[in-house]
mmCIF file of C-alpha atoms and ligand atoms in Angstrom:
data_model
loop_
_atom_site.group_PDB
_atom_site.id
_atom_site.type_symbol
_atom_site.label_atom_id
_atom_site.label_comp_id
_atom_site.label_asym_id
_atom_site.label_seq_id
_atom_site.Cartn_x
_atom_site.Cartn_y
_atom_site.Cartn_z
ATOM 1 C CA MET H 6 176.081 12.806 -88.878
ATOM 2 C CA ASN H 7 175.289 9.959 -91.133
ATOM 3 C CA SER H 8 175.374 6.254 -90.638
ATOM 4 C CA LYS H 9 175.457 5.416 -94.341
ATOM 5 C CA VAL H 10 178.394 3.243 -95.307
ATOM 6 C CA ASN H 11 179.820 5.710 -97.739
ATOM 7 C CA THR H 12 182.201 3.329 -99.413
ATOM 8 C CA GLU H 13 184.202 2.619 -102.445
ATOM 9 C CA ASN H 14 185.040 -1.067 -102.682
ATOM 10 C CA GLY H 15 183.316 -1.504 -99.322
ATOM 11 C CA VAL H 16 185.826 0.639 -97.424
ATOM 12 C CA SER H 17 184.728 3.767 -95.602
ATOM 13 C CA PRO H 18 186.807 6.813 -96.709
ATOM 14 C CA LYS H 19 187.513 7.765 -93.101
ATOM 15 C CA ARG H 20 188.671 4.281 -92.231
ATOM 16 C CA LYS H 21 192.334 4.955 -92.866
ATOM 17 C CA LYS H 22 192.659 7.037 -89.719
ATOM 18 C CA LEU H 23 190.581 4.804 -87.561
ATOM 19 C CA GLN H 24 191.087 1.086 -87.864
ATOM 20 C CA LYS H 25 190.178 -0.551 -84.619
ATOM 21 C CA ILE H 26 187.764 0.533 -81.917
ATOM 22 C CA GLY H 27 187.225 -0.836 -78.452
ATOM 23 C CA VAL H 28 183.861 -1.078 -76.719
ATOM 24 C CA PHE H 29 183.161 -1.729 -73.047
ATOM 25 C CA THR H 30 180.519 -1.396 -70.352
ATOM 26 C CA SER H 31 181.308 0.249 -67.037
ATOM 27 C CA GLY H 32 179.698 1.072 -63.675
ATOM 28 C CA GLY H 33 176.206 -0.183 -62.900
ATOM 29 C CA ASP H 34 174.655 -2.484 -65.475
ATOM 30 C CA ALA H 35 171.443 -1.551 -67.243
ATOM 31 C CA PRO H 36 169.130 -3.479 -69.564
ATOM 32 C CA GLY H 37 169.896 -2.583 -73.165
ATOM 33 C CA MET H 38 173.667 -2.488 -72.764
ATOM 34 C CA ASN H 39 173.908 -5.605 -74.929
ATOM 35 C CA ALA H 40 171.834 -3.954 -77.634
ATOM 36 C CA ALA H 41 174.317 -1.060 -77.559
ATOM 37 C CA ILE H 42 177.332 -3.399 -77.766
ATOM 38 C CA ARG H 43 175.695 -5.107 -80.727
ATOM 39 C CA ALA H 44 174.962 -1.826 -82.502
ATOM 40 C CA VAL H 45 178.470 -0.452 -81.953
ATOM 41 C CA THR H 46 180.013 -3.698 -83.198
ATOM 42 C CA ARG H 47 177.825 -4.035 -86.262
ATOM 43 C CA ALA H 48 178.080 -0.334 -87.202
ATOM 44 C CA ALA H 49 181.868 -0.411 -86.885
ATOM 45 C CA LEU H 50 182.140 -3.598 -88.917
ATOM 46 C CA SER H 51 179.918 -2.157 -91.613
ATOM 47 C CA HIS H 52 182.377 0.750 -91.901
ATOM 48 C CA GLY H 53 185.244 -1.697 -92.298
ATOM 49 C CA LEU H 54 186.615 -1.211 -88.774
ATOM 50 C CA GLN H 55 187.808 -3.938 -86.453
ATOM 51 C CA VAL H 56 186.179 -4.213 -83.051
ATOM 52 C CA VAL H 57 187.587 -5.271 -79.727
ATOM 53 C CA GLY H 58 185.422 -5.883 -76.671
ATOM 54 C CA ILE H 59 187.004 -5.045 -73.334
ATOM 55 C CA ARG H 60 185.667 -7.167 -70.489
ATOM 56 C CA HIS H 61 184.978 -5.833 -66.976
ATOM 57 C CA GLY H 62 185.153 -2.159 -67.878
ATOM 58 C CA TYR H 63 188.204 -0.086 -66.957
ATOM 59 C CA GLN H 64 189.509 -2.895 -64.756
ATOM 60 C CA GLY H 65 189.629 -5.219 -67.769
ATOM 61 C CA MET H 66 191.397 -2.506 -69.741
ATOM 62 C CA ILE H 67 194.105 -2.415 -67.070
ATOM 63 C CA GLU H 68 194.314 -6.207 -66.938
ATOM 64 C CA GLY H 69 194.332 -6.668 -70.714
ATOM 65 C CA GLN H 70 190.991 -8.466 -71.029
ATOM 66 C CA PHE H 71 190.522 -7.800 -74.740
ATOM 67 C CA ILE H 72 188.487 -9.981 -77.116
ATOM 68 C CA SER H 73 187.840 -9.600 -80.844
ATOM 69 C CA LEU H 74 184.205 -9.030 -81.686
ATOM 70 C CA HIS H 75 182.742 -10.248 -84.936
ATOM 71 C CA SER H 76 179.180 -9.963 -86.169
ATOM 72 C CA SER H 77 178.287 -13.458 -84.939
ATOM 73 C CA ASP H 78 179.594 -12.651 -81.434
ATOM 74 C CA VAL H 79 176.789 -10.165 -80.986
ATOM 75 C CA SER H 80 174.038 -12.312 -82.516
ATOM 76 C CA GLY H 81 171.091 -13.100 -80.299
ATOM 77 C CA ILE H 82 171.987 -10.608 -77.559
ATOM 78 C CA ILE H 83 169.640 -7.724 -78.362
ATOM 79 C CA ASN H 84 166.983 -9.221 -76.096
ATOM 80 C CA GLN H 85 169.327 -10.136 -73.230
ATOM 81 C CA GLY H 86 169.620 -8.127 -70.019
ATOM 82 C CA GLY H 87 172.996 -7.534 -68.351
ATOM 83 C CA THR H 88 176.126 -7.165 -70.435
ATOM 84 C CA ILE H 89 178.018 -9.886 -72.287
ATOM 85 C CA LEU H 90 181.210 -7.882 -71.715
ATOM 86 C CA LYS H 91 180.576 -7.787 -67.934
ATOM 87 C CA THR H 92 180.958 -4.572 -66.023
ATOM 88 C CA ALA H 93 182.962 -3.421 -63.041
ATOM 89 C CA ARG H 94 183.902 -0.534 -60.818
ATOM 90 C CA SER H 95 187.653 -0.073 -60.932
ATOM 91 C CA LYS H 96 189.633 1.490 -58.090
ATOM 92 C CA ASP H 97 192.837 1.015 -60.078
ATOM 93 C CA PHE H 98 191.567 3.268 -62.850
ATOM 94 C CA LEU H 99 191.312 6.099 -60.327
ATOM 95 C CA THR H 100 195.135 6.071 -60.156
ATOM 96 C CA SER H 101 197.468 7.421 -62.836
ATOM 97 C CA GLU H 102 199.447 4.139 -62.715
ATOM 98 C CA GLY H 103 196.253 2.201 -63.480
ATOM 99 C CA ARG H 104 195.363 4.480 -66.372
ATOM 100 C CA GLU H 105 198.879 4.186 -67.782
ATOM 101 C CA LYS H 106 198.582 0.390 -67.777
ATOM 102 C CA ALA H 107 195.212 0.723 -69.519
ATOM 103 C CA TYR H 108 196.721 2.989 -72.173
ATOM 104 C CA LEU H 109 199.654 0.646 -72.789
ATOM 105 C CA ASN H 110 197.234 -2.248 -73.259
ATOM 106 C CA LEU H 111 195.197 -0.241 -75.764
ATOM 107 C CA LYS H 112 198.395 0.504 -77.719
ATOM 108 C CA LYS H 113 199.447 -3.145 -77.522
ATOM 109 C CA HIS H 114 196.118 -4.149 -79.069
ATOM 110 C CA ASP H 115 196.215 -1.284 -81.625
ATOM 111 C CA VAL H 116 192.973 0.207 -80.366
ATOM 112 C CA ASP H 117 192.535 3.689 -81.887
ATOM 113 C CA ALA H 118 189.343 4.834 -80.163
ATOM 114 C CA LEU H 119 186.836 3.746 -77.532
ATOM 115 C CA VAL H 120 183.105 3.596 -76.962
ATOM 116 C CA VAL H 121 182.188 3.514 -73.266
ATOM 117 C CA ILE H 122 178.694 2.478 -72.223
ATOM 118 C CA GLY H 123 177.915 3.589 -68.666
ATOM 119 C CA GLY H 124 176.890 6.387 -66.337
ATOM 120 C CA ASP H 125 178.425 9.674 -65.234
ATOM 121 C CA GLY H 126 181.219 8.014 -63.227
ATOM 122 C CA SER H 127 182.316 6.115 -66.314
ATOM 123 C CA PHE H 128 182.270 9.333 -68.352
ATOM 124 C CA THR H 129 184.285 11.137 -65.680
ATOM 125 C CA GLY H 130 186.872 8.376 -66.028
ATOM 126 C CA ALA H 131 186.750 8.805 -69.809
ATOM 127 C CA LEU H 132 187.259 12.544 -69.503
ATOM 128 C CA VAL H 133 190.274 12.142 -67.218
ATOM 129 C CA PHE H 134 191.740 9.447 -69.471
ATOM 130 C CA SER H 135 191.297 11.390 -72.690
ATOM 131 C CA GLN H 136 192.927 14.444 -71.113
ATOM 132 C CA GLU H 137 195.990 12.338 -70.303
ATOM 133 C CA TYR H 138 196.201 10.197 -73.429
ATOM 134 C CA ASP H 139 195.341 10.705 -77.052
ATOM 135 C CA ILE H 140 192.491 8.213 -77.283
ATOM 136 C CA PRO H 141 189.208 9.529 -78.706
ATOM 137 C CA MET H 142 186.325 8.388 -76.526
ATOM 138 C CA VAL H 143 182.589 8.529 -77.093
ATOM 139 C CA GLY H 144 180.019 7.588 -74.458
ATOM 140 C CA ILE H 145 176.612 5.964 -74.568
ATOM 141 C CA PRO H 146 174.497 6.676 -71.478
ATOM 142 C CA GLY H 147 173.430 3.419 -69.857
ATOM 143 C CA THR H 148 171.832 3.848 -66.452
ATOM 144 C CA ILE H 149 168.385 3.073 -65.074
ATOM 145 C CA ASP H 150 168.242 6.465 -63.314
ATOM 146 C CA ASN H 151 167.772 8.549 -66.503
ATOM 147 C CA ASP H 152 169.557 11.407 -64.763
ATOM 148 C CA MET H 153 172.232 12.322 -67.311
ATOM 149 C CA PHE H 154 172.392 15.911 -68.435
ATOM 150 C CA GLY H 155 171.994 16.535 -72.164
ATOM 151 C CA THR H 156 169.858 13.530 -73.012
ATOM 152 C CA ASP H 157 166.152 12.908 -72.626
ATOM 153 C CA TYR H 158 166.871 9.270 -72.249
ATOM 154 C CA THR H 159 169.371 6.757 -70.898
ATOM 155 C CA ILE H 160 169.443 3.086 -71.825
ATOM 156 C CA GLY H 161 167.807 0.827 -69.261
ATOM 157 C CA TYR H 162 165.394 3.357 -67.816
ATOM 158 C CA ASP H 163 162.295 2.173 -69.658
ATOM 159 C CA THR H 164 162.900 -1.472 -68.764
ATOM 160 C CA ALA H 165 163.476 -0.611 -65.107
ATOM 161 C CA LEU H 166 160.345 1.538 -65.075
ATOM 162 C CA ASN H 167 158.245 -1.305 -66.445
ATOM 163 C CA THR H 168 159.806 -3.772 -63.988
ATOM 164 C CA VAL H 169 158.857 -1.510 -61.078
ATOM 165 C CA VAL H 170 155.321 -1.059 -62.382
ATOM 166 C CA GLU H 171 154.815 -4.800 -62.798
ATOM 167 C CA ALA H 172 156.112 -5.524 -59.298
ATOM 168 C CA VAL H 173 154.121 -2.761 -57.604
ATOM 169 C CA ASP H 174 150.887 -3.760 -59.376
ATOM 170 C CA LYS H 175 151.257 -7.143 -57.685
ATOM 171 C CA ILE H 176 152.006 -5.649 -54.282
ATOM 172 C CA LYS H 177 148.999 -3.375 -54.693
ATOM 173 C CA ASP H 178 146.674 -6.366 -54.902
ATOM 174 C CA THR H 179 147.802 -7.684 -51.549
ATOM 175 C CA ALA H 180 147.950 -4.193 -50.000
ATOM 176 C CA SER H 181 144.311 -3.531 -50.803
ATOM 177 C CA SER H 182 143.150 -7.025 -49.785
ATOM 178 C CA HIS H 183 144.650 -6.634 -46.310
ATOM 179 C CA GLY H 184 144.240 -2.902 -45.843
ATOM 180 C CA ARG H 185 147.980 -2.365 -45.607
ATOM 181 C CA ILE H 186 150.190 0.560 -46.381
ATOM 182 C CA PHE H 187 153.224 -0.505 -48.352
ATOM 183 C CA PHE H 188 156.372 1.572 -48.477
ATOM 184 C CA ILE H 189 158.101 0.420 -51.630
ATOM 185 C CA GLU H 190 161.689 1.448 -52.203
ATOM 186 C CA VAL H 191 162.924 1.874 -55.747
ATOM 187 C CA MET H 192 166.439 2.668 -56.965
ATOM 188 C CA GLY H 193 167.577 6.287 -57.186
ATOM 189 C CA ARG H 194 170.163 7.540 -54.707
ATOM 190 C CA GLU H 195 170.235 11.002 -56.196
ATOM 191 C CA ALA H 196 167.550 10.861 -58.837
ATOM 192 C CA GLY H 197 163.829 10.415 -58.298
ATOM 193 C CA LEU H 198 162.670 10.072 -61.885
ATOM 194 C CA LEU H 199 162.217 6.302 -61.710
ATOM 195 C CA ALA H 200 160.240 6.678 -58.471
ATOM 196 C CA LEU H 201 158.161 9.553 -59.787
ATOM 197 C CA ASN H 202 157.186 7.973 -63.080
ATOM 198 C CA SER H 203 156.598 4.512 -61.631
ATOM 199 C CA GLY H 204 154.542 6.073 -58.825
ATOM 200 C CA ILE H 205 152.358 7.885 -61.327
ATOM 201 C CA ALA H 206 152.024 4.735 -63.426
ATOM 202 C CA VAL H 207 150.857 2.580 -60.498
ATOM 203 C CA GLY H 208 148.619 5.240 -58.978
ATOM 204 C CA ALA H 209 150.687 5.555 -55.790
ATOM 205 C CA GLU H 210 149.188 7.608 -52.991
ATOM 206 C CA VAL H 211 152.506 9.309 -52.205
ATOM 207 C CA ILE H 212 155.871 9.450 -53.990
ATOM 208 C CA LEU H 213 158.955 10.435 -51.984
ATOM 209 C CA ILE H 214 161.909 11.637 -54.049
ATOM 210 C CA PRO H 215 165.190 13.367 -53.249
ATOM 211 C CA GLU H 216 164.320 16.387 -55.402
ATOM 212 C CA SER H 217 161.162 17.456 -53.572
ATOM 213 C CA LYS H 218 160.345 17.945 -49.896
ATOM 214 C CA GLU H 219 156.702 18.798 -50.554
ATOM 215 C CA GLN H 220 155.931 15.112 -50.752
ATOM 216 C CA HIS H 221 156.591 14.717 -47.022
ATOM 217 C CA GLU H 222 153.540 16.900 -46.425
ATOM 218 C CA GLU H 223 151.612 14.713 -48.862
ATOM 219 C CA LEU H 224 152.507 11.680 -46.745
ATOM 220 C CA LYS H 225 151.153 13.365 -43.619
ATOM 221 C CA LYS H 226 147.954 14.306 -45.459
ATOM 222 C CA PHE H 227 147.546 10.785 -46.768
ATOM 223 C CA LEU H 228 147.912 9.261 -43.305
ATOM 224 C CA ALA H 229 145.469 11.791 -41.833
ATOM 225 C CA LYS H 230 142.963 11.142 -44.617
ATOM 226 C CA GLY H 231 143.249 7.392 -44.022
ATOM 227 C CA TYR H 232 142.171 7.852 -40.426
ATOM 228 C CA LYS H 233 139.158 9.870 -41.394
ATOM 229 C CA THR H 234 137.918 7.551 -44.111
ATOM 230 C CA LYS H 235 139.092 4.293 -42.478
ATOM 231 C CA GLU H 236 140.672 3.553 -45.851
ATOM 232 C CA THR H 237 144.121 2.494 -44.746
ATOM 233 C CA SER H 238 145.572 0.705 -47.725
ATOM 234 C CA GLY H 239 147.917 2.423 -50.055
ATOM 235 C CA ILE H 240 151.202 2.539 -51.863
ATOM 236 C CA VAL H 241 154.001 4.923 -50.994
ATOM 237 C CA ILE H 242 156.889 4.852 -53.447
ATOM 238 C CA VAL H 243 160.205 5.857 -51.893
ATOM 239 C CA ALA H 244 163.309 6.661 -53.935
ATOM 240 C CA GLU H 245 166.247 5.209 -51.991
ATOM 241 C CA GLY H 246 167.863 8.649 -51.736
ATOM 242 C CA ASP H 247 164.884 10.393 -50.170
ATOM 243 C CA GLU H 248 165.813 12.809 -47.414
ATOM 244 C CA MET H 249 163.677 11.064 -44.776
ATOM 245 C CA GLY H 250 165.711 7.896 -45.318
ATOM 246 C CA GLY H 251 164.926 4.685 -47.166
ATOM 247 C CA ALA H 252 161.601 2.845 -47.005
ATOM 248 C CA ILE H 253 162.556 0.956 -43.815
ATOM 249 C CA LYS H 254 163.343 4.099 -41.874
ATOM 250 C CA ILE H 255 160.249 5.952 -43.057
ATOM 251 C CA ALA H 256 158.000 2.968 -42.305
ATOM 252 C CA GLN H 257 159.492 2.746 -38.788
ATOM 253 C CA THR H 258 158.727 6.408 -38.132
ATOM 254 C CA VAL H 259 155.178 6.018 -39.440
ATOM 255 C CA THR H 260 154.637 2.886 -37.314
ATOM 256 C CA GLU H 261 155.862 4.685 -34.191
ATOM 257 C CA GLU H 262 153.529 7.576 -34.855
ATOM 258 C CA HIS H 263 150.576 5.426 -35.978
ATOM 259 C CA PRO H 264 150.887 2.035 -34.222
ATOM 260 C CA ASP H 265 147.417 0.920 -35.356
ATOM 261 C CA LEU H 266 148.320 1.042 -39.042
ATOM 262 C CA ASP H 267 149.359 -2.157 -40.803
ATOM 263 C CA VAL H 268 152.583 -0.959 -42.419
ATOM 264 C CA ARG H 269 154.801 -3.097 -44.642
ATOM 265 C CA VAL H 270 158.003 -2.509 -46.546
ATOM 266 C CA SER H 271 159.166 -3.888 -49.855
ATOM 267 C CA ILE H 272 162.581 -3.087 -51.327
ATOM 268 C CA LEU H 273 162.580 -3.947 -54.994
ATOM 269 C CA GLY H 274 166.382 -3.981 -55.203
ATOM 270 C CA HIS H 275 168.299 -5.496 -58.057
ATOM 271 C CA ILE H 276 165.347 -6.864 -60.012
ATOM 272 C CA GLN H 277 165.186 -3.290 -61.317
ATOM 273 C CA ARG H 278 168.485 -3.713 -63.134
ATOM 274 C CA GLY H 279 167.754 -7.003 -64.833
ATOM 275 C CA GLY H 280 165.486 -8.474 -67.456
ATOM 276 C CA SER H 281 165.038 -8.392 -71.174
ATOM 277 C CA PRO H 282 165.123 -4.788 -72.401
ATOM 278 C CA THR H 283 161.915 -3.208 -73.652
ATOM 279 C CA ALA H 284 161.536 -2.287 -77.325
ATOM 280 C CA LYS H 285 162.188 1.347 -76.393
ATOM 281 C CA ASP H 286 165.521 0.485 -74.754
ATOM 282 C CA ARG H 287 166.579 -1.738 -77.648
ATOM 283 C CA VAL H 288 165.829 0.927 -80.229
ATOM 284 C CA ALA H 289 167.474 3.721 -78.198
ATOM 285 C CA ALA H 290 170.561 1.566 -77.640
ATOM 286 C CA THR H 291 170.769 0.740 -81.327
ATOM 287 C CA ARG H 292 170.425 4.368 -82.390
ATOM 288 C CA MET H 293 173.037 5.502 -79.891
ATOM 289 C CA GLY H 294 175.431 2.692 -80.828
ATOM 290 C CA VAL H 295 175.325 3.616 -84.497
ATOM 291 C CA ALA H 296 175.655 7.328 -83.655
ATOM 292 C CA ALA H 297 178.691 6.620 -81.441
ATOM 293 C CA VAL H 298 180.558 4.971 -84.304
ATOM 294 C CA ASP H 299 179.533 7.784 -86.664
ATOM 295 C CA ALA H 300 180.887 10.302 -84.167
ATOM 296 C CA LEU H 301 184.266 8.553 -83.975
ATOM 297 C CA LEU H 302 184.421 8.405 -87.772
ATOM 298 C CA ASP H 303 183.709 12.153 -87.769
ATOM 299 C CA ASP H 304 186.735 12.727 -85.506
ATOM 300 C CA GLN H 305 184.625 13.533 -82.469
ATOM 301 C CA LYS H 306 186.037 12.890 -79.006
ATOM 302 C CA SER H 307 185.081 13.296 -75.360
ATOM 303 C CA ILE H 308 181.376 13.422 -76.084
ATOM 304 C CA MET H 309 178.324 11.498 -74.970
ATOM 305 C CA ILE H 310 175.639 10.529 -77.439
ATOM 306 C CA GLY H 311 172.267 11.741 -76.258
ATOM 307 C CA LEU H 312 168.708 11.645 -77.518
ATOM 308 C CA LYS H 313 166.926 14.991 -77.592
ATOM 309 C CA ASN H 314 163.460 15.283 -79.093
ATOM 310 C CA GLU H 315 163.973 11.899 -80.760
ATOM 311 C CA LYS H 316 167.212 12.979 -82.463
ATOM 312 C CA THR H 317 170.719 11.876 -81.552
ATOM 313 C CA VAL H 318 172.915 14.690 -80.248
ATOM 314 C CA HIS H 319 176.509 15.148 -79.046
ATOM 315 C CA VAL H 320 177.042 16.338 -75.476
ATOM 316 C CA PRO H 321 180.583 17.110 -74.242
ATOM 317 C CA PHE H 322 181.587 14.802 -71.376
ATOM 318 C CA SER H 323 182.534 17.910 -69.401
ATOM 319 C CA LYS H 324 178.869 19.005 -69.398
ATOM 320 C CA ALA H 325 177.318 15.565 -69.099
ATOM 321 C CA VAL H 326 179.211 14.770 -65.900
ATOM 322 C CA LYS H 327 178.929 18.166 -64.207
ATOM 323 C CA LEU H 328 175.296 18.968 -64.729
ATOM 324 C CA HIS H 329 172.244 16.979 -63.798
ATOM 325 C CA HIS H 330 169.051 16.281 -65.607
ATOM 326 C CA SER H 331 166.561 18.080 -63.377
ATOM 327 C CA ILE H 332 163.241 16.540 -62.483
ATOM 328 C CA ASP H 333 160.232 17.658 -64.481
ATOM 329 C CA GLU H 334 158.256 19.829 -62.060
ATOM 330 C CA ASP H 335 155.135 19.190 -64.155
ATOM 331 C CA LEU H 336 155.229 15.552 -63.114
ATOM 332 C CA ILE H 337 155.244 16.507 -59.431
ATOM 333 C CA GLU H 338 152.320 18.822 -60.081
ATOM 334 C CA ILE H 339 150.449 16.104 -61.985
ATOM 335 C CA GLN H 340 150.835 13.742 -59.030
ATOM 336 C CA ARG H 341 149.521 16.439 -56.680
ATOM 337 C CA VAL H 342 146.485 17.165 -58.885
ATOM 338 C CA ILE H 343 145.585 13.516 -59.370
ATOM 339 C CA ASN H 344 145.796 12.615 -55.693
ATOM 340 C CA ILE H 345 142.695 14.322 -54.390
HETATM 341 P P1 LIG X 425 176.144 4.145 -62.290
HETATM 342 O O1 LIG X 425 175.414 5.400 -62.714
HETATM 343 O O2 LIG X 425 175.335 2.942 -62.500
HETATM 344 O O3 LIG X 425 176.737 4.227 -60.911
HETATM 345 P P2 LIG X 425 178.663 4.915 -63.322
HETATM 346 O O4 LIG X 425 179.265 4.853 -64.666
HETATM 347 O O5 LIG X 425 178.360 6.283 -62.779
HETATM 348 O O6 LIG X 425 177.388 3.990 -63.296
HETATM 349 P P3 LIG X 425 180.780 4.603 -61.328
HETATM 350 O O7 LIG X 425 181.016 3.457 -60.425
HETATM 351 O O8 LIG X 425 180.513 5.921 -60.715
HETATM 352 O O9 LIG X 425 179.616 4.126 -62.301
HETATM 353 O O10 LIG X 425 182.070 4.769 -62.291
HETATM 354 C C1 LIG X 425 182.554 3.665 -63.040
HETATM 355 C C2 LIG X 425 184.051 3.673 -63.045
HETATM 356 O O11 LIG X 425 184.541 4.855 -63.713
HETATM 357 C C3 LIG X 425 184.713 3.727 -61.684
HETATM 358 O O12 LIG X 425 184.764 2.467 -61.062
HETATM 359 C C4 LIG X 425 186.116 4.212 -62.047
HETATM 360 O O13 LIG X 425 186.916 3.145 -62.495
HETATM 361 C C5 LIG X 425 185.831 5.153 -63.223
HETATM 362 N N1 LIG X 425 185.894 6.535 -62.729
HETATM 363 C C6 LIG X 425 184.933 7.229 -62.110
HETATM 364 N N2 LIG X 425 185.371 8.448 -61.731
HETATM 365 C C7 LIG X 425 186.668 8.528 -62.125
HETATM 366 C C8 LIG X 425 187.701 9.518 -62.031
HETATM 367 N N3 LIG X 425 187.495 10.686 -61.446
HETATM 368 N N4 LIG X 425 188.901 9.232 -62.558
HETATM 369 C C9 LIG X 425 189.127 8.058 -63.163
HETATM 370 N N5 LIG X 425 188.209 7.079 -63.267
HETATM 371 C C10 LIG X 425 187.001 7.301 -62.772
#
């Protein structure tokens, strides 16, 4: 893999086969998606390719929302959250009629290959589509959950993590001033990595995640310890997919069992998806964007670009969507050791 513009007269030797690529964002948005769009666009242009942006993900592909992207169109977006191409969830793309319309639009606009920036749902769609139609597709993982198999990192995770830490630090001040226990819900329906790492970073007393039940015991211990020491302030981070329910439900149960405790709930919600991406997200997005174009030029298809040990790697969509990035048990152990 090599991102050098290996050209004679400024034209990449592999360009003849591939002339125009499409790029789009799909599923949940994540900070750093714009940096990825910029990198894909600039890398493709530097190889002499034309670039088309498809607005509103697969739905826009079906509806023909195609726009030409030039270098200036992606100027000044590396620091912007969200996605300039907009994103969407498309029910129509789940149907073969919808996918046929999408394919016909790609042909109409002479798009030879696609880069999809999104999560596992978007890659499942890409896999289905590329099995039906001869359109090479390469994915860039953009999701704040960091739960994709085959990559150490997904775009948006670091920004979301820092957003959570900043918000919880503020809540912690008021929690300790009033002697309150705050149950703070962070995003993660199936993945607790954001909760686990943010909990460690803020010094949370307990972290409840879908991957581990042991933490429920930790919550009981924490509440019991609070009674003994009369130290009743604290932070409990709850991943929204925790087995006991979200933060509201858990706080209700705790209040019923311990009516004398001053329990509060804070659901961080969509602030976790927004904001200017961190340097780490911008750099990861840029590396993956360049690698995605390289992969297409190397005739790769149906793969996701990942980052493993600081190197870009290719992961087949079939693996990326079936398997899950498991939680690092060491982190759970670290939390247990620290919380004496
Ligand atoms: P996030 O992780 O933030 O949820 P995602 O990429 O997983 O992002 P999804 O909503 O799961 O988001 O998927 C995005 C889109 O991909 C769906 O709206 C749908 O259009 C398409 N898609 C998902 N699964 C399939 C499938 N089996 N067949 C065709 N298209 C699919």
